[in-house]
């Protein structure tokens, strides 16, 4: 199953992600889904985060063990949260969200195409300063290249398959 279709928070602190949708996204075509207000650290949310962090080590779900906690929609009322909102959007729509809030890729009724440009910003919550992040700018570009090269090396060595694939000679708009 696709782990992105379950409501989840990416981290335990505020972060930002943005999606520029280049194609229309229908309500039954895997739309962005967000729980309004779930980005706020309320006493109920703090208690939920604590409970999840203590239970994470024994979870069968790799995403939860790595800190991306999943939440069942039935748990939302106990946190004082409303139902998730589905964002069926036309092409050329930009959505920016704090992904400490609960979000997901909605289900698709069948095969669908969702072409988007995706970006994120996530600073270390443990850095004692808020500016001059070492991984900003040129250092980040080098880190990204090294990360791709390391993934390619690990796959060639038979250690672990690479999660991402470079695609050339094909457009995101070409039929599958």
PDB file of C-alpha atoms in Angstrom:
ATOM      1  CA  UNK A   1       0.000   0.000   0.000  1.00  0.00           C
ATOM      2  CA  UNK A   2       1.043   3.582  -0.643  1.00  0.00           C
ATOM      3  CA  UNK A   3       2.096   5.133   2.710  1.00  0.00           C
ATOM      4  CA  UNK A   4       1.296   8.621   1.415  1.00  0.00           C
ATOM      5  CA  UNK A   5      -2.454   7.899   1.312  1.00  0.00           C
ATOM      6  CA  UNK A   6      -2.694   7.604   5.121  1.00  0.00           C
ATOM      7  CA  UNK A   7      -3.084  10.822   7.117  1.00  0.00           C
ATOM      8  CA  UNK A   8       0.299  11.591   8.635  1.00  0.00           C
ATOM      9  CA  UNK A   9       2.621  14.290   9.956  1.00  0.00           C
ATOM     10  CA  UNK A  10       6.079  14.429   8.412  1.00  0.00           C
ATOM     11  CA  UNK A  11       7.899  15.488  11.587  1.00  0.00           C
ATOM     12  CA  UNK A  12       7.410  16.559  15.192  1.00  0.00           C
ATOM     13  CA  UNK A  13       8.103  20.230  14.387  1.00  0.00           C
ATOM     14  CA  UNK A  14       6.890  22.814  11.850  1.00  0.00           C
ATOM     15  CA  UNK A  15       8.081  22.259   8.284  1.00  0.00           C
ATOM     16  CA  UNK A  16       6.928  23.485   4.913  1.00  0.00           C
ATOM     17  CA  UNK A  17       6.137  21.692   1.671  1.00  0.00           C
ATOM     18  CA  UNK A  18       4.811  23.133  -1.556  1.00  0.00           C
ATOM     19  CA  UNK A  19       3.183  21.520  -4.572  1.00  0.00           C
ATOM     20  CA  UNK A  20       2.677  23.308  -7.886  1.00  0.00           C
ATOM     21  CA  UNK A  21       0.181  21.155  -9.743  1.00  0.00           C
ATOM     22  CA  UNK A  22       0.790  21.213 -13.489  1.00  0.00           C
ATOM     23  CA  UNK A  23      -2.308  19.160 -14.262  1.00  0.00           C
ATOM     24  CA  UNK A  24      -5.863  19.251 -12.971  1.00  0.00           C
ATOM     25  CA  UNK A  25      -6.328  17.052  -9.905  1.00  0.00           C
ATOM     26  CA  UNK A  26      -9.848  15.673  -9.532  1.00  0.00           C
ATOM     27  CA  UNK A  27     -11.419  14.727  -6.202  1.00  0.00           C
ATOM     28  CA  UNK A  28     -11.028  11.063  -7.194  1.00  0.00           C
ATOM     29  CA  UNK A  29      -7.541  11.515  -8.691  1.00  0.00           C
ATOM     30  CA  UNK A  30      -5.290  11.467  -5.620  1.00  0.00           C
ATOM     31  CA  UNK A  31      -5.845  15.041  -4.387  1.00  0.00           C
ATOM     32  CA  UNK A  32      -3.883  16.728  -1.613  1.00  0.00           C
ATOM     33  CA  UNK A  33      -5.753  16.287   1.668  1.00  0.00           C
ATOM     34  CA  UNK A  34      -5.160  18.320   4.852  1.00  0.00           C
ATOM     35  CA  UNK A  35      -6.706  18.482   8.317  1.00  0.00           C
ATOM     36  CA  UNK A  36      -7.338  22.185   9.058  1.00  0.00           C
ATOM     37  CA  UNK A  37      -5.786  23.332  12.335  1.00  0.00           C
ATOM     38  CA  UNK A  38      -3.687  20.189  12.757  1.00  0.00           C
ATOM     39  CA  UNK A  39      -0.478  22.244  12.470  1.00  0.00           C
ATOM     40  CA  UNK A  40      -1.105  23.732  15.937  1.00  0.00           C
ATOM     41  CA  UNK A  41       0.614  22.175  18.955  1.00  0.00           C
ATOM     42  CA  UNK A  42      -2.333  21.976  21.344  1.00  0.00           C
ATOM     43  CA  UNK A  43      -2.236  20.122  24.681  1.00  0.00           C
ATOM     44  CA  UNK A  44      -4.194  17.283  23.019  1.00  0.00           C
ATOM     45  CA  UNK A  45      -1.760  17.113  20.114  1.00  0.00           C
ATOM     46  CA  UNK A  46       1.219  17.179  22.475  1.00  0.00           C
ATOM     47  CA  UNK A  47      -0.228  14.235  24.448  1.00  0.00           C
ATOM     48  CA  UNK A  48      -0.857  12.357  21.178  1.00  0.00           C
ATOM     49  CA  UNK A  49       2.719  13.039  19.991  1.00  0.00           C
ATOM     50  CA  UNK A  50       4.101  11.751  23.294  1.00  0.00           C
ATOM     51  CA  UNK A  51       1.990   8.589  23.114  1.00  0.00           C
ATOM     52  CA  UNK A  52       3.027   7.966  19.504  1.00  0.00           C
ATOM     53  CA  UNK A  53       6.714   8.588  20.211  1.00  0.00           C
ATOM     54  CA  UNK A  54       6.708   6.013  23.008  1.00  0.00           C
ATOM     55  CA  UNK A  55       4.847   3.456  20.870  1.00  0.00           C
ATOM     56  CA  UNK A  56       6.874   4.071  17.681  1.00  0.00           C
ATOM     57  CA  UNK A  57       9.767   1.771  18.547  1.00  0.00           C
ATOM     58  CA  UNK A  58       7.474  -1.262  18.548  1.00  0.00           C
ATOM     59  CA  UNK A  59       5.489  -0.312  15.459  1.00  0.00           C
ATOM     60  CA  UNK A  60       5.374  -2.641  12.448  1.00  0.00           C
ATOM     61  CA  UNK A  61       5.130   0.488  10.235  1.00  0.00           C
ATOM     62  CA  UNK A  62       8.551   1.749   9.066  1.00  0.00           C
ATOM     63  CA  UNK A  63       7.221   5.282   8.516  1.00  0.00           C
ATOM     64  CA  UNK A  64       6.035   5.475  12.136  1.00  0.00           C
ATOM     65  CA  UNK A  65       9.328   4.088  13.461  1.00  0.00           C
ATOM     66  CA  UNK A  66      11.105   6.868  11.538  1.00  0.00           C
ATOM     67  CA  UNK A  67       8.932   9.571  13.136  1.00  0.00           C
ATOM     68  CA  UNK A  68       6.267  10.170  10.467  1.00  0.00           C
ATOM     69  CA  UNK A  69       3.308   9.312  12.654  1.00  0.00           C
ATOM     70  CA  UNK A  70       0.051   8.124  11.058  1.00  0.00           C
ATOM     71  CA  UNK A  71      -3.366   9.010  12.432  1.00  0.00           C
ATOM     72  CA  UNK A  72      -6.705   7.346  11.808  1.00  0.00           C
ATOM     73  CA  UNK A  73      -9.454   9.822  10.848  1.00  0.00           C
ATOM     74  CA  UNK A  74     -11.484   8.462  13.784  1.00  0.00           C
ATOM     75  CA  UNK A  75      -8.852   9.845  16.188  1.00  0.00           C
ATOM     76  CA  UNK A  76      -9.204  13.445  14.967  1.00  0.00           C
ATOM     77  CA  UNK A  77     -12.194  14.447  17.162  1.00  0.00           C
ATOM     78  CA  UNK A  78     -10.268  13.515  20.340  1.00  0.00           C
ATOM     79  CA  UNK A  79      -7.655  16.070  19.263  1.00  0.00           C
ATOM     80  CA  UNK A  80     -10.358  18.675  18.628  1.00  0.00           C
ATOM     81  CA  UNK A  81      -9.779  18.492  14.879  1.00  0.00           C
ATOM     82  CA  UNK A  82     -12.269  18.521  11.997  1.00  0.00           C
ATOM     83  CA  UNK A  83     -12.511  16.084   9.110  1.00  0.00           C
ATOM     84  CA  UNK A  84      -9.780  16.266   6.444  1.00  0.00           C
ATOM     85  CA  UNK A  85     -10.297  18.737   3.598  1.00  0.00           C
ATOM     86  CA  UNK A  86      -9.759  17.510   0.033  1.00  0.00           C
ATOM     87  CA  UNK A  87      -8.145  19.914  -2.439  1.00  0.00           C
ATOM     88  CA  UNK A  88      -9.299  19.051  -5.954  1.00  0.00           C
ATOM     89  CA  UNK A  89      -7.519  21.786  -7.899  1.00  0.00           C
ATOM     90  CA  UNK A  90      -7.063  23.023 -11.459  1.00  0.00           C
ATOM     91  CA  UNK A  91      -3.674  23.021 -13.161  1.00  0.00           C
ATOM     92  CA  UNK A  92      -1.318  25.845 -12.144  1.00  0.00           C
ATOM     93  CA  UNK A  93      -2.415  25.748  -8.489  1.00  0.00           C
ATOM     94  CA  UNK A  94       0.188  26.199  -5.751  1.00  0.00           C
ATOM     95  CA  UNK A  95      -0.467  24.642  -2.347  1.00  0.00           C
ATOM     96  CA  UNK A  96       1.862  25.417   0.563  1.00  0.00           C
ATOM     97  CA  UNK A  97       1.374  23.538   3.831  1.00  0.00           C
ATOM     98  CA  UNK A  98       2.970  23.047   7.233  1.00  0.00           C
ATOM     99  CA  UNK A  99       3.517  19.293   7.160  1.00  0.00           C
ATOM    100  CA  UNK A 100       3.610  19.016  10.933  1.00  0.00           C
ATOM    101  CA  UNK A 101      -0.124  19.126  10.233  1.00  0.00           C
ATOM    102  CA  UNK A 102      -1.869  15.934   9.191  1.00  0.00           C
ATOM    103  CA  UNK A 103      -1.980  15.486   5.433  1.00  0.00           C
ATOM    104  CA  UNK A 104      -2.142  12.779   2.789  1.00  0.00           C
ATOM    105  CA  UNK A 105      -2.480  12.088  -0.878  1.00  0.00           C
ATOM    106  CA  UNK A 106      -6.136  11.239  -1.314  1.00  0.00           C
ATOM    107  CA  UNK A 107      -7.168   7.969  -2.919  1.00  0.00           C
ATOM    108  CA  UNK A 108      -7.530   7.661  -6.673  1.00  0.00           C
ATOM    109  CA  UNK A 109     -10.554   5.878  -8.130  1.00  0.00           C
ATOM    110  CA  UNK A 110      -8.402   4.357 -10.855  1.00  0.00           C
ATOM    111  CA  UNK A 111      -5.275   5.128 -12.824  1.00  0.00           C
ATOM    112  CA  UNK A 112      -4.555   8.828 -12.724  1.00  0.00           C
ATOM    113  CA  UNK A 113      -1.826  11.296 -13.562  1.00  0.00           C
ATOM    114  CA  UNK A 114      -0.835  13.985 -11.097  1.00  0.00           C
ATOM    115  CA  UNK A 115       2.042  16.071 -12.426  1.00  0.00           C
ATOM    116  CA  UNK A 116       3.539  18.455  -9.891  1.00  0.00           C
ATOM    117  CA  UNK A 117       6.643  20.334  -8.910  1.00  0.00           C
ATOM    118  CA  UNK A 118       7.399  19.624  -5.273  1.00  0.00           C
ATOM    119  CA  UNK A 119       9.574  21.523  -2.797  1.00  0.00           C
ATOM    120  CA  UNK A 120      10.211  21.410   0.920  1.00  0.00           C
ATOM    121  CA  UNK A 121      11.995  23.297   3.660  1.00  0.00           C
ATOM    122  CA  UNK A 122      13.012  21.536   6.833  1.00  0.00           C
ATOM    123  CA  UNK A 123      15.639  22.933   9.142  1.00  0.00           C
ATOM    124  CA  UNK A 124      17.046  20.981  12.042  1.00  0.00           C
ATOM    125  CA  UNK A 125      14.962  21.637  15.163  1.00  0.00           C
ATOM    126  CA  UNK A 126      18.088  20.996  17.232  1.00  0.00           C
ATOM    127  CA  UNK A 127      20.241  23.823  15.805  1.00  0.00           C
ATOM    128  CA  UNK A 128      20.748  26.551  18.419  1.00  0.00           C
ATOM    129  CA  UNK A 129      20.377  29.290  15.773  1.00  0.00           C
ATOM    130  CA  UNK A 130      17.801  30.103  13.140  1.00  0.00           C
ATOM    131  CA  UNK A 131      20.007  31.583  10.414  1.00  0.00           C
ATOM    132  CA  UNK A 132      23.100  30.533   8.480  1.00  0.00           C
ATOM    133  CA  UNK A 133      22.078  26.925   8.014  1.00  0.00           C
ATOM    134  CA  UNK A 134      25.083  24.930   6.804  1.00  0.00           C
ATOM    135  CA  UNK A 135      22.936  22.924   4.373  1.00  0.00           C
ATOM    136  CA  UNK A 136      21.506  25.995   2.627  1.00  0.00           C
ATOM    137  CA  UNK A 137      22.544  27.081  -0.841  1.00  0.00           C
ATOM    138  CA  UNK A 138      25.643  25.561  -2.425  1.00  0.00           C
ATOM    139  CA  UNK A 139      26.208  23.044   0.365  1.00  0.00           C
ATOM    140  CA  UNK A 140      22.687  21.702  -0.165  1.00  0.00           C
ATOM    141  CA  UNK A 141      23.320  21.272  -3.887  1.00  0.00           C
ATOM    142  CA  UNK A 142      26.443  19.223  -3.130  1.00  0.00           C
ATOM    143  CA  UNK A 143      24.569  17.175  -0.536  1.00  0.00           C
ATOM    144  CA  UNK A 144      21.788  16.389  -3.034  1.00  0.00           C
ATOM    145  CA  UNK A 145      24.283  15.232  -5.659  1.00  0.00           C
ATOM    146  CA  UNK A 146      26.160  13.113  -3.104  1.00  0.00           C
ATOM    147  CA  UNK A 147      22.897  11.582  -1.915  1.00  0.00           C
ATOM    148  CA  UNK A 148      21.974  10.540  -5.487  1.00  0.00           C
ATOM    149  CA  UNK A 149      25.453   9.139  -6.091  1.00  0.00           C
ATOM    150  CA  UNK A 150      25.367   7.195  -2.822  1.00  0.00           C
ATOM    151  CA  UNK A 151      21.959   5.729  -3.732  1.00  0.00           C
ATOM    152  CA  UNK A 152      23.252   4.686  -7.163  1.00  0.00           C
ATOM    153  CA  UNK A 153      26.350   3.098  -5.588  1.00  0.00           C
ATOM    154  CA  UNK A 154      24.304   1.160  -3.022  1.00  0.00           C
ATOM    155  CA  UNK A 155      22.049  -0.219  -5.754  1.00  0.00           C
ATOM    156  CA  UNK A 156      24.986  -1.251  -7.971  1.00  0.00           C
ATOM    157  CA  UNK A 157      26.611  -2.959  -4.971  1.00  0.00           C
ATOM    158  CA  UNK A 158      23.394  -4.880  -4.285  1.00  0.00           C
ATOM    159  CA  UNK A 159      22.972  -3.278  -0.861  1.00  0.00           C
ATOM    160  CA  UNK A 160      19.672  -1.469  -1.353  1.00  0.00           C
ATOM    161  CA  UNK A 161      17.518  -0.458  -4.335  1.00  0.00           C
ATOM    162  CA  UNK A 162      17.563   3.258  -5.129  1.00  0.00           C
ATOM    163  CA  UNK A 163      14.228   4.973  -4.327  1.00  0.00           C
ATOM    164  CA  UNK A 164      14.432   7.507  -7.152  1.00  0.00           C
ATOM    165  CA  UNK A 165      15.112   7.096 -10.849  1.00  0.00           C
ATOM    166  CA  UNK A 166      16.413   9.626 -13.333  1.00  0.00           C
ATOM    167  CA  UNK A 167      14.078   9.705 -16.323  1.00  0.00           C
ATOM    168  CA  UNK A 168      15.297  11.135 -19.614  1.00  0.00           C
ATOM    169  CA  UNK A 169      13.680  11.251 -23.032  1.00  0.00           C
ATOM    170  CA  UNK A 170      10.189  11.226 -21.538  1.00  0.00           C
ATOM    171  CA  UNK A 171       7.808  13.933 -20.421  1.00  0.00           C
ATOM    172  CA  UNK A 172       5.669  13.788 -17.316  1.00  0.00           C
ATOM    173  CA  UNK A 173       2.757  14.386 -19.666  1.00  0.00           C
ATOM    174  CA  UNK A 174       3.463  11.331 -21.872  1.00  0.00           C
ATOM    175  CA  UNK A 175       0.973   8.472 -21.436  1.00  0.00           C
ATOM    176  CA  UNK A 176       2.149   5.717 -19.103  1.00  0.00           C
TER     177      UNK A 176
END
